[in-house]
Coordinates of C-alpha atoms in Angstrom, one line a residue:
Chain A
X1 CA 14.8 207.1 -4.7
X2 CA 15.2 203.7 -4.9
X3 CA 12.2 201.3 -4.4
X4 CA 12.9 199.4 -0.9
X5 CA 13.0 195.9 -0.9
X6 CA 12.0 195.1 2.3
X7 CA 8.6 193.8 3.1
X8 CA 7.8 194.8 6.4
X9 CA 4.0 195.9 7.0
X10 CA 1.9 196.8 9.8
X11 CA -1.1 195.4 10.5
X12 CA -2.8 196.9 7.7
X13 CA -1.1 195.5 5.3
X14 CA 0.5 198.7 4.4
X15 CA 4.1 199.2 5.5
X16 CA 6.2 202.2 5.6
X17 CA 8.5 200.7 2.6
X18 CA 4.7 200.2 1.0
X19 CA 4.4 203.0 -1.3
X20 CA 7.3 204.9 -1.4
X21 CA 7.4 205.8 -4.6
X22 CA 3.8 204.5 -5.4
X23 CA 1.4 205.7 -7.7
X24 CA -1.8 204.3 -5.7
X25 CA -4.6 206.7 -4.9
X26 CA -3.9 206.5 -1.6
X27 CA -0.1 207.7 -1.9
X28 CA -1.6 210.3 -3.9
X29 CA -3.8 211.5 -1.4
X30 CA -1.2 211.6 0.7
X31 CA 0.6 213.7 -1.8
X32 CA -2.2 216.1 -2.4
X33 CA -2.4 216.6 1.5
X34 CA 1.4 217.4 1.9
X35 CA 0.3 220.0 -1.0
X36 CA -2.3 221.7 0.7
X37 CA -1.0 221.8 3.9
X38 CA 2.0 223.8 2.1
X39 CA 0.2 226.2 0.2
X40 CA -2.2 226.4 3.4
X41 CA -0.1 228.5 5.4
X42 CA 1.4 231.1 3.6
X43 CA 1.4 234.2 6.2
X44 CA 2.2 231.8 8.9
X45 CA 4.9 228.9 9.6
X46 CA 3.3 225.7 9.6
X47 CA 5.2 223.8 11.9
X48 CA 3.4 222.0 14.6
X49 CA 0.4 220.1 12.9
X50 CA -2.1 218.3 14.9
X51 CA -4.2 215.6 13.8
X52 CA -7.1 215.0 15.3
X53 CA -11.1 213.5 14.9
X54 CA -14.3 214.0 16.3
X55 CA -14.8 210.7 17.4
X56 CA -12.5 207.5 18.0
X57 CA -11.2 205.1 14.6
X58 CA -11.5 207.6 12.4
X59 CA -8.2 207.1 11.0
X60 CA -6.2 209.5 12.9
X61 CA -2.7 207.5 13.3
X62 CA -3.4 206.7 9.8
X63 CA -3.1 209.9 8.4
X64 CA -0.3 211.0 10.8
X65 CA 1.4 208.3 10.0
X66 CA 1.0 208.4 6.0
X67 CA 1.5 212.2 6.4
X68 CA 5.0 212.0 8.4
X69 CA 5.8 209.6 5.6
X70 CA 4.6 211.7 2.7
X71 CA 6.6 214.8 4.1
X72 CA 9.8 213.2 4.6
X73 CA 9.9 212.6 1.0
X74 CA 10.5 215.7 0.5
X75 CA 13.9 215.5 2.2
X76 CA 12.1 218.0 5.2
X77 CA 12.8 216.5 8.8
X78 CA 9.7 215.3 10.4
X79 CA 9.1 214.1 13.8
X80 CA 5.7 211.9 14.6
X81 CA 4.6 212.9 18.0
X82 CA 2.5 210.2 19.4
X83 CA 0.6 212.3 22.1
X84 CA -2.5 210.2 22.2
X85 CA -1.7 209.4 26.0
X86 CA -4.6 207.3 26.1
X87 CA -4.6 204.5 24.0
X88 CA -1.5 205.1 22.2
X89 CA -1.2 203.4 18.4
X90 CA 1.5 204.9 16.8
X91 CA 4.3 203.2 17.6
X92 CA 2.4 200.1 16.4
X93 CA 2.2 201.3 12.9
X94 CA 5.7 202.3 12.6
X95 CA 6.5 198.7 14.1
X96 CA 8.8 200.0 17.4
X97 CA 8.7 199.6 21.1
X98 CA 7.0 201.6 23.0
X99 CA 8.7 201.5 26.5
X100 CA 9.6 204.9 26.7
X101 CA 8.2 208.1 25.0
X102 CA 6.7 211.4 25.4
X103 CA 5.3 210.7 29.3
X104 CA 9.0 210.2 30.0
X105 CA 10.0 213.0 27.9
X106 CA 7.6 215.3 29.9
X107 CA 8.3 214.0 33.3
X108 CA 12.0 214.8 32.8
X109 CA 13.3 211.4 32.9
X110 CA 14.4 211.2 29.5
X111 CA 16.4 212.8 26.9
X112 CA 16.4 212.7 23.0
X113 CA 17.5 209.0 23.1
X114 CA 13.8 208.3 23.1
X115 CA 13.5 209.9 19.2
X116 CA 13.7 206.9 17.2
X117 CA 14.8 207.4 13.7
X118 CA 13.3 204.9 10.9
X119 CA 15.4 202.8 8.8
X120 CA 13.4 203.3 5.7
X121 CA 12.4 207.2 6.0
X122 CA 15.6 208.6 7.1
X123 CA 14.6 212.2 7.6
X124 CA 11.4 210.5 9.7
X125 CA 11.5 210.4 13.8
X126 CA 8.7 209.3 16.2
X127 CA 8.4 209.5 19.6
X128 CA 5.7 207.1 21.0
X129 CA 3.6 207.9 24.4
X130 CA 6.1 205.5 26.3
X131 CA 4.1 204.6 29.7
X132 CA 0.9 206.0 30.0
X133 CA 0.4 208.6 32.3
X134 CA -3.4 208.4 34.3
X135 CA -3.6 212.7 34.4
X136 CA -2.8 212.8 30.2
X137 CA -4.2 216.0 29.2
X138 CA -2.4 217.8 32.6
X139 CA 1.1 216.6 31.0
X140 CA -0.2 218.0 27.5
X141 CA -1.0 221.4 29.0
X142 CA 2.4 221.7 31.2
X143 CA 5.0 224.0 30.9
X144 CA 7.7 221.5 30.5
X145 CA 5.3 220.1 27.2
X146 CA 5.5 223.3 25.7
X147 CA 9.3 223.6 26.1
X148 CA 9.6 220.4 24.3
X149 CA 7.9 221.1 21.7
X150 CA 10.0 224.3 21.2
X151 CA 13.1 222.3 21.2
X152 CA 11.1 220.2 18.5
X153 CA 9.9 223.1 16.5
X154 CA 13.8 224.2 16.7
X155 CA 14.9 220.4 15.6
X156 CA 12.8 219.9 12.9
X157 CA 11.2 220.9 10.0
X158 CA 7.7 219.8 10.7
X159 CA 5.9 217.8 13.7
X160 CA 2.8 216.2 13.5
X161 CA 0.9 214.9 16.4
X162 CA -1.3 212.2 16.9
X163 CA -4.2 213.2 19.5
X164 CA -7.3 211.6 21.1
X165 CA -10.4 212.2 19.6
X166 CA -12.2 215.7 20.6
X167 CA -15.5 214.5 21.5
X168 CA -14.8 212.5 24.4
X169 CA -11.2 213.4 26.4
X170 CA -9.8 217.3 25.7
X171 CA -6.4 216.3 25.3
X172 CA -6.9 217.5 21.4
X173 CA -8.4 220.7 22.6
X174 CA -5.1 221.0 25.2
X175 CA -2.6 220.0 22.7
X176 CA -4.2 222.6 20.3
X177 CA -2.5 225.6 21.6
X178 CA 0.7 223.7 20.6
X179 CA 0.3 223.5 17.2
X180 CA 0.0 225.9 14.6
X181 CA -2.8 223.7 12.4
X182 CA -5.1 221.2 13.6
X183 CA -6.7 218.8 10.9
X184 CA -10.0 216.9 11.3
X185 CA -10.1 213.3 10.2
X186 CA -13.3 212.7 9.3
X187 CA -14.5 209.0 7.8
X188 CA -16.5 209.0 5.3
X189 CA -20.1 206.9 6.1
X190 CA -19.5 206.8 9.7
X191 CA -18.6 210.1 11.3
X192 CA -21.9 212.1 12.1
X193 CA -22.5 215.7 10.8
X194 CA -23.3 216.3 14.6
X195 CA -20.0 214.9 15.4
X196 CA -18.3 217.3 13.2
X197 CA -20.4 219.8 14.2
X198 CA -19.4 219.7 17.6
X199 CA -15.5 219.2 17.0
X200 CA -15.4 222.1 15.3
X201 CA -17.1 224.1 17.7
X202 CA -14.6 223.1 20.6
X203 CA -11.6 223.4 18.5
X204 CA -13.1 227.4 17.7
X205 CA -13.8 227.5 21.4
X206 CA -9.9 226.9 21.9
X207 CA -8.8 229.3 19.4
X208 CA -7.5 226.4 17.1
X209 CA -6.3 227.0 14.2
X210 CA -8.3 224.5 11.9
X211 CA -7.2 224.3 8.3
X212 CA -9.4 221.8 7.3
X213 CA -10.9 218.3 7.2
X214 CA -9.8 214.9 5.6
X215 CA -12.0 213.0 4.2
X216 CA -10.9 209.0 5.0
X217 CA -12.2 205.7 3.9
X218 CA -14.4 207.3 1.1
X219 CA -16.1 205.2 -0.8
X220 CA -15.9 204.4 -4.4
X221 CA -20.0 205.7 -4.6
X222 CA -17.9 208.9 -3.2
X223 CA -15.5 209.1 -5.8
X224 CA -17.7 208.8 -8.5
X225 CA -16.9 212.8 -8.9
X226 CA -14.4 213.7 -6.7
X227 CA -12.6 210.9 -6.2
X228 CA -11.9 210.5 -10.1
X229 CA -11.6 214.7 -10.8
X230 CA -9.7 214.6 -7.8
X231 CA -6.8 212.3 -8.9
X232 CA -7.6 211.2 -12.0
X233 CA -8.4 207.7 -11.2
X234 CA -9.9 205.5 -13.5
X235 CA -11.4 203.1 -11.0
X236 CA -12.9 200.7 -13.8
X237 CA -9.3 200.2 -15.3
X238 CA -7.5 197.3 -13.2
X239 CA -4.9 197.7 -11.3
X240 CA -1.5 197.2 -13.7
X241 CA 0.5 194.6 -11.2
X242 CA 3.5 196.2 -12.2
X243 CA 1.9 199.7 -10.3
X244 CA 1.0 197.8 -7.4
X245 CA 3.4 198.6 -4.2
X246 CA 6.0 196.3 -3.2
X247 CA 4.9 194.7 0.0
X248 CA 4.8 191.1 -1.1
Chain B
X1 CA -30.9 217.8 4.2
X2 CA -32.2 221.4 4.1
X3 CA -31.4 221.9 0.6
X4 CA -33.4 221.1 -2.2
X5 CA -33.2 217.4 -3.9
X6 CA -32.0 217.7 -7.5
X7 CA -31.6 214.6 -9.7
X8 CA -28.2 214.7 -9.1
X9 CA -28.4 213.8 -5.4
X10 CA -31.8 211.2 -6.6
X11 CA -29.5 209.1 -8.5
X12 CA -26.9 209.5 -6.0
X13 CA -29.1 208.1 -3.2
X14 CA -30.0 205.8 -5.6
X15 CA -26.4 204.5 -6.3
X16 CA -25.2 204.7 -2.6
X17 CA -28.6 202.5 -1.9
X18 CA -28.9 200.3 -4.5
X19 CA -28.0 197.3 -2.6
X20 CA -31.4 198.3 -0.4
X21 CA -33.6 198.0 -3.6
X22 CA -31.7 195.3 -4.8
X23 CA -32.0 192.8 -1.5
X24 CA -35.9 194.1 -1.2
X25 CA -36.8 192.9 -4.4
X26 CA -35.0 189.9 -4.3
X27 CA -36.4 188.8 -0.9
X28 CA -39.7 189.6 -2.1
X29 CA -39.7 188.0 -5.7
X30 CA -38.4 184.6 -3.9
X31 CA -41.4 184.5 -1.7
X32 CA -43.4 185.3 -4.2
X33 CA -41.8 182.4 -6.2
X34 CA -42.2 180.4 -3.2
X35 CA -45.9 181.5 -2.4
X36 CA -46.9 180.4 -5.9
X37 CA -44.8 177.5 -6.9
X38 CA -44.2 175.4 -3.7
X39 CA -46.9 176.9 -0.8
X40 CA -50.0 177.4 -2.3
X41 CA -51.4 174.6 -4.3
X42 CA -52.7 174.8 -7.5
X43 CA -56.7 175.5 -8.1
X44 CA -58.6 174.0 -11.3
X45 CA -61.9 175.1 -12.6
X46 CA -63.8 173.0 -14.5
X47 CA -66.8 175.3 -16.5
X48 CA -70.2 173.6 -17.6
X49 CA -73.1 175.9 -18.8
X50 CA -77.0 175.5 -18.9
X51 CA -79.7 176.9 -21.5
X52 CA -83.2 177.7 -20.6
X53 CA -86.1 177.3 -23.2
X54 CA -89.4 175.4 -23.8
X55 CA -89.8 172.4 -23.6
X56 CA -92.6 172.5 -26.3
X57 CA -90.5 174.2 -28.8
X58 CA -88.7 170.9 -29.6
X59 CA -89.8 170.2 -32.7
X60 CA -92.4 172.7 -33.1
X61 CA -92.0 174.5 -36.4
X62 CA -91.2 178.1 -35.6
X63 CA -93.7 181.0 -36.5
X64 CA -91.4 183.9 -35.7
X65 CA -89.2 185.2 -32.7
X66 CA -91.1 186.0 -29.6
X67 CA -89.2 188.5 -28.3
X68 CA -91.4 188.6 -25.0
X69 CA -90.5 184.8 -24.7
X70 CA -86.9 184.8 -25.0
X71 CA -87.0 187.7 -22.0
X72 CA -88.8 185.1 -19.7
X73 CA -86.0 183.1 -20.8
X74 CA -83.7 185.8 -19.6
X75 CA -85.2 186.6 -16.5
X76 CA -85.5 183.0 -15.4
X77 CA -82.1 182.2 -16.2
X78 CA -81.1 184.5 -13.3
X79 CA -83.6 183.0 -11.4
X80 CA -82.1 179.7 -11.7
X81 CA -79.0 181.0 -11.4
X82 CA -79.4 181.9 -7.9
X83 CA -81.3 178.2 -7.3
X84 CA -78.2 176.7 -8.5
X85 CA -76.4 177.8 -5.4
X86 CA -79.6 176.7 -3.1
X87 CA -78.7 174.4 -0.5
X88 CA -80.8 171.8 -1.7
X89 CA -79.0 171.8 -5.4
X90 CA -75.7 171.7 -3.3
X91 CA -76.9 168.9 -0.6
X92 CA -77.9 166.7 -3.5
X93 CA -75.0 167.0 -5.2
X94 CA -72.6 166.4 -1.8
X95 CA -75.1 163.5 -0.8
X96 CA -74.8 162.4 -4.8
X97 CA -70.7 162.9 -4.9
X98 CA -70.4 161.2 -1.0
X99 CA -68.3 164.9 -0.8
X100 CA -66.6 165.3 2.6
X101 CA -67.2 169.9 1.6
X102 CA -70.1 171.1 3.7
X103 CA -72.6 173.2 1.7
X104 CA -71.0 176.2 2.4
X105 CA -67.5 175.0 1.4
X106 CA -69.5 174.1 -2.0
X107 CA -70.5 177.0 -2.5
X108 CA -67.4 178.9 -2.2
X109 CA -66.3 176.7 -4.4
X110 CA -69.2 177.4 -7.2
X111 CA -69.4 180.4 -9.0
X112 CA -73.0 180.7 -11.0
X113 CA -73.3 183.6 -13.7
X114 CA -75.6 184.3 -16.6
X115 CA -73.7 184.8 -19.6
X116 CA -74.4 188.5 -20.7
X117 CA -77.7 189.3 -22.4
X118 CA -78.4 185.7 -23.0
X119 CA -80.4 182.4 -21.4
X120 CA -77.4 180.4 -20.6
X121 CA -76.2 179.5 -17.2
X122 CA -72.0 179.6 -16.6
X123 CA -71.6 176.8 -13.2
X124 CA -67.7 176.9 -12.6
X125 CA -65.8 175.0 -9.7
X126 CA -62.8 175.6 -8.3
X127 CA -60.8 172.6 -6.4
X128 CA -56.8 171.6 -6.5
X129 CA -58.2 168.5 -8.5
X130 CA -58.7 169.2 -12.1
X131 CA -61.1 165.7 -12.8
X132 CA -62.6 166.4 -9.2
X133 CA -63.7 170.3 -10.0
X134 CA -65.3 168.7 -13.2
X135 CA -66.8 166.3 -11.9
X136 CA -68.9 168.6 -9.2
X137 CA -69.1 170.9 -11.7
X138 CA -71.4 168.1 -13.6
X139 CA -73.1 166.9 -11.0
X140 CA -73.9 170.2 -9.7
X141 CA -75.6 170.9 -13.3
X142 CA -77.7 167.4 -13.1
X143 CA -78.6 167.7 -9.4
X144 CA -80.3 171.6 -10.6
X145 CA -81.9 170.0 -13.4
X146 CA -83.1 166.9 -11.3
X147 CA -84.5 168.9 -8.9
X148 CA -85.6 171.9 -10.3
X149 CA -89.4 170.2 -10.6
X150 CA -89.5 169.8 -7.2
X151 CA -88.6 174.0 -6.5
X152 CA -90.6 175.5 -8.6
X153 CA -93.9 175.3 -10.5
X154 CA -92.7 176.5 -13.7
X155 CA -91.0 173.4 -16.0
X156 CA -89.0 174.8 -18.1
X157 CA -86.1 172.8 -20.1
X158 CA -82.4 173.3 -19.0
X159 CA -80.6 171.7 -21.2
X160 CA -76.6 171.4 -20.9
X161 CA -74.7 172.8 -23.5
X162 CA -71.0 171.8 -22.3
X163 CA -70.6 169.7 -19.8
X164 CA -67.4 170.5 -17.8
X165 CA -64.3 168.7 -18.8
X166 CA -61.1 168.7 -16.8
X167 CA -59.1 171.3 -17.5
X168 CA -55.2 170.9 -16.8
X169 CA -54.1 175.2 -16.6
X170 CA -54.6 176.2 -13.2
X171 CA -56.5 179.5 -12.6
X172 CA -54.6 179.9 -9.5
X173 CA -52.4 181.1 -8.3
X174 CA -50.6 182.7 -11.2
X175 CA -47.0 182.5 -10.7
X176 CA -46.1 185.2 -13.2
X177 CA -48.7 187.4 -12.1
X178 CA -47.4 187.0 -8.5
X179 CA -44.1 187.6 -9.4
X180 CA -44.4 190.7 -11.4
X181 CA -46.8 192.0 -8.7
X182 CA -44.0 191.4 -6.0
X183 CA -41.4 192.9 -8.7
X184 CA -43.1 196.3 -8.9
X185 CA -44.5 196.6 -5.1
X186 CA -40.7 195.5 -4.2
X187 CA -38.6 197.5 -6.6
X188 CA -41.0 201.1 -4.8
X189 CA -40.5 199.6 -1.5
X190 CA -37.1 199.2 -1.9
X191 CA -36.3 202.8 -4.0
X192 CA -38.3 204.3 -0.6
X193 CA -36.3 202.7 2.2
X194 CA -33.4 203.3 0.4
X195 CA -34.7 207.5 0.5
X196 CA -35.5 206.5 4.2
X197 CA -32.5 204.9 5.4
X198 CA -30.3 208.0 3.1
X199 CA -32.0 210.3 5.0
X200 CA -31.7 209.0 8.5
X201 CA -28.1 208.3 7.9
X202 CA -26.3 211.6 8.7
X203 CA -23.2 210.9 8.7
X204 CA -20.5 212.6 6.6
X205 CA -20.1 211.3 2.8
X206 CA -18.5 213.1 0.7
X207 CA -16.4 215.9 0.3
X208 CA -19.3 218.2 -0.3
X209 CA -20.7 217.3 2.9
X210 CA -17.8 218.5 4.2
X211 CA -18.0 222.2 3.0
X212 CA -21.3 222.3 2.4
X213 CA -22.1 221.5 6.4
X214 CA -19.4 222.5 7.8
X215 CA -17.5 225.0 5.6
X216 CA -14.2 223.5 6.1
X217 CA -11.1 223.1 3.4
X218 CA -11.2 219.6 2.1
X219 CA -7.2 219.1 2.6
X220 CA -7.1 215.7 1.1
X221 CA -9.8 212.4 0.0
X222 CA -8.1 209.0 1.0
X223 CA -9.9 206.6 -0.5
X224 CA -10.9 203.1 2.0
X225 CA -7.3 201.7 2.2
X226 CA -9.1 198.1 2.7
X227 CA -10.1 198.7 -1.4
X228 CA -8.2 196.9 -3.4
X229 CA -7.9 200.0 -6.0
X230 CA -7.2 202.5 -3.2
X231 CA -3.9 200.9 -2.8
X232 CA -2.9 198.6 -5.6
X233 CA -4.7 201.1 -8.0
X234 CA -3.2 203.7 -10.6
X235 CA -4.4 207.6 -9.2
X236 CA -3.3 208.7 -12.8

């Protein structure tokens, strides 16, 4: 796969051309999650993943949005499913308009034209929120949600879905039944064991099926042993600025 | 935590923390630094001392050592010890010296003390002039031996060994001392808020934490994106 050339980036800094191919231990994490999430369903299709966190900035379109990525190197079709219907963000990272989306998608006044297909991932669509709706976790529990995300379970290979956090709205919880697997983002030094505690509880409550947490931000005190058994990563040695992704 | 504190997790507080202990003992070894080099001013003391014995001896050619002499000697040396620090030694020495100290400031200034098992007589004044704390020290000496007649009935001869000399080391404060003292008290501080501030912090850290609390897969550790290595860094 040849390295892209473009230099677009998101506000992080980290576009979607930004480490294709990258040996950074972020891409790597990415690489390990696409692993686990394979081998973590092996009685059961693992089609329909929902992200989700106990609490808000956790990292959530992050990881959904690093995930999609991830996957669709693998030459599997992946749709990105923005349903945060409250303070939507994905469409932000991937750099496209957000005028119409899944609100319009559920109402019925809009078709597949709203998939939008990304230049550099190919086998990578998103559907954004498009406006947002004021009864959000009603649309997410409708009928006319679940048929579309039967047609999407039909279209593609995986979806994952970007959610609002647990603790305060229950669109996660309603969206849950839709999915197969529901991860927990969890930051490292700032999401509360009590936090956790409680996400997991409602998420049992629903019947969700949670296959496990992700561990963002950690910190290099955190990777002292994990971090470095984990992927390897010599954190003393420099970083070679031959390795380093090409976003500038 | 419920569980049990092995040195692993000790070191790993300590680690995660350092910065607390660090900060703490900085703060407090640049006010100590402050305290003693810049705040306080520096205090001299200026030592003279004083032996009691007989006047009649001078001279005299000595048959033997009376011991029962030399422990008058003793007991009076304490004696005069404490009538060093009398108000009238100290008036006449502030009326003497035109001092602006009241007698009571002098005499937190003065320390008196017999040396050991012997007749001599330690006068010692502290002041943030070196000359000045000799000086007093001095005049205190002359003003006991002036009027020591006129106290008490007894005339024995004080006699002034060393007469007080400025001396230009100040005995306070010690700036080393200070700082070492704020060093240790800082560095325990510190290693016990950082214990305090670990242990009131429950948030989720590591991987562990994750399991351990919660019993959940860890599906993936993504290092902070905002550090440098997690994204321009090699994983392997």
């Amino acid at each position: 796969m040849a390295e892209p050339t473009k230099t677009k980036t998101d506000s992080y800094g980290y576009g979607y051309g930004g480490y294709k191919g990258s040996r950074s231990p972020v891409a790597e994490a990415f690489r390990v999650l696409r692993t686990n999430l394979q081998f973590a369903a092996v009685d059961k299709e693992m089609k329909v993943i929902l992200v989700t966190s106990a609490s808000p900035n956790e990292g959530k379109s992050t990881v959904v949005q690093y995930l999609a990525q991830t996957i669709s190197q693998t030459g599997k079709k992946v749709m990105a499913l923005d349903a945060d219907l409250i303070n939507p963000t994905l469409h932000r990272r991937f750099n496209i308009p957000n005028q119409r989306g899944l609100s319009n998608l559920i109402v019925g006044d809009a078709d597949s034209t709203v998939f939008t297909t990304l230049k550099d991932y190919p086998n990578l669509s998103v559907i954004t929120t498009g406006p947002i709706p004021p009864n959000s976790s009603e649309l997410l529990g409708s009928a006319r949600m679940k048929h579309l995300m039967d047609r999407l379970r039909e279209e593609y290979d995986v979806v994952i879905m970007d959610t609002p956090p647990i603790l305060p709205v229950t669109d996660a919880v309603v969206a849950s039944s839709l999915a197969d697997g529901v991860i927990l983002v969890v930051q490292a030094g700032k999401t509360r064991n009590g936090e956790v505690r409680h996400a997991q509880e409602v998420l049992e409550a629903a019947h969700a099926n949670l296959l496990g947490a992700v561990l963002n931000r950690a910190r290099r005190t955190a990777k002292d042993y994990y971090y470095s058994r984990t992927y390897g990563a010599d954190g003393s040695e420099p970083a070679k600025p031959e390795e380093a992704p090409p976003e500038s | 935590m419920e569980q049990e504190l092995s040195l692993r997790d000790v070191l790993g507080v300590l680690r995660r923390r350092a910065w607390i202990v660090l900060v703490v003992v900085f703060v407090a070894v640049a006010l100590a630094a402050l305290l003693s080099y810049v705040i306080m001013p520096p205090i001299y003391q200026a030592s003279t001392s004083l032996i009691v014995n007989e006047r009649q001896n001078v001279g005299k050619p000595v048959d033997g050592v009376d011991i029962g002499q030399i422990q008058t000697y003793r007991s009076l040396a304490v004696t005069y010890a404490k009538i060093i620090t009398s108000r009238a030694v100290l008036q006449d020495t502030i009326d003497t010296l035109k001092l602006p100290e009241t007698v009571k400031q002098l005499t937190g200034m003065t320390t008196v003390q017999v040396e050991g098992q012997t007749e001599i007589i330690g006068v010692s004044v502290k002041d943030k002039d070196a000359a000045r704390a000799a000086l007093i020290a001095n005049t205190v000496a002359s003003s006991f031996i002036t009027q020591l007649p006129t106290l008490v009935n007894r005339v024995e001869n004080v006699s002034v060994i060393d007469r007080a000399v400025p001396v230009t080391e100040q005995v306070s404060p010690r700036p080393l001392l200070n700082i070492a003292v704020a060093l240790v008290a800082a560095l325990l501080l510190g290693i016990l808020l950082a214990f305090m501030v670990d242990y009131f912090d429950d948030t989720v850290k590591t991987p562990d934490d994750v399991k351990k609390f919660f019993g959940l897969r860890v599906l993936a550790v993504v290092p902070d994106m905002n550090a440098k290595e997690g994204r321009h860094g090699r994983a392997y």
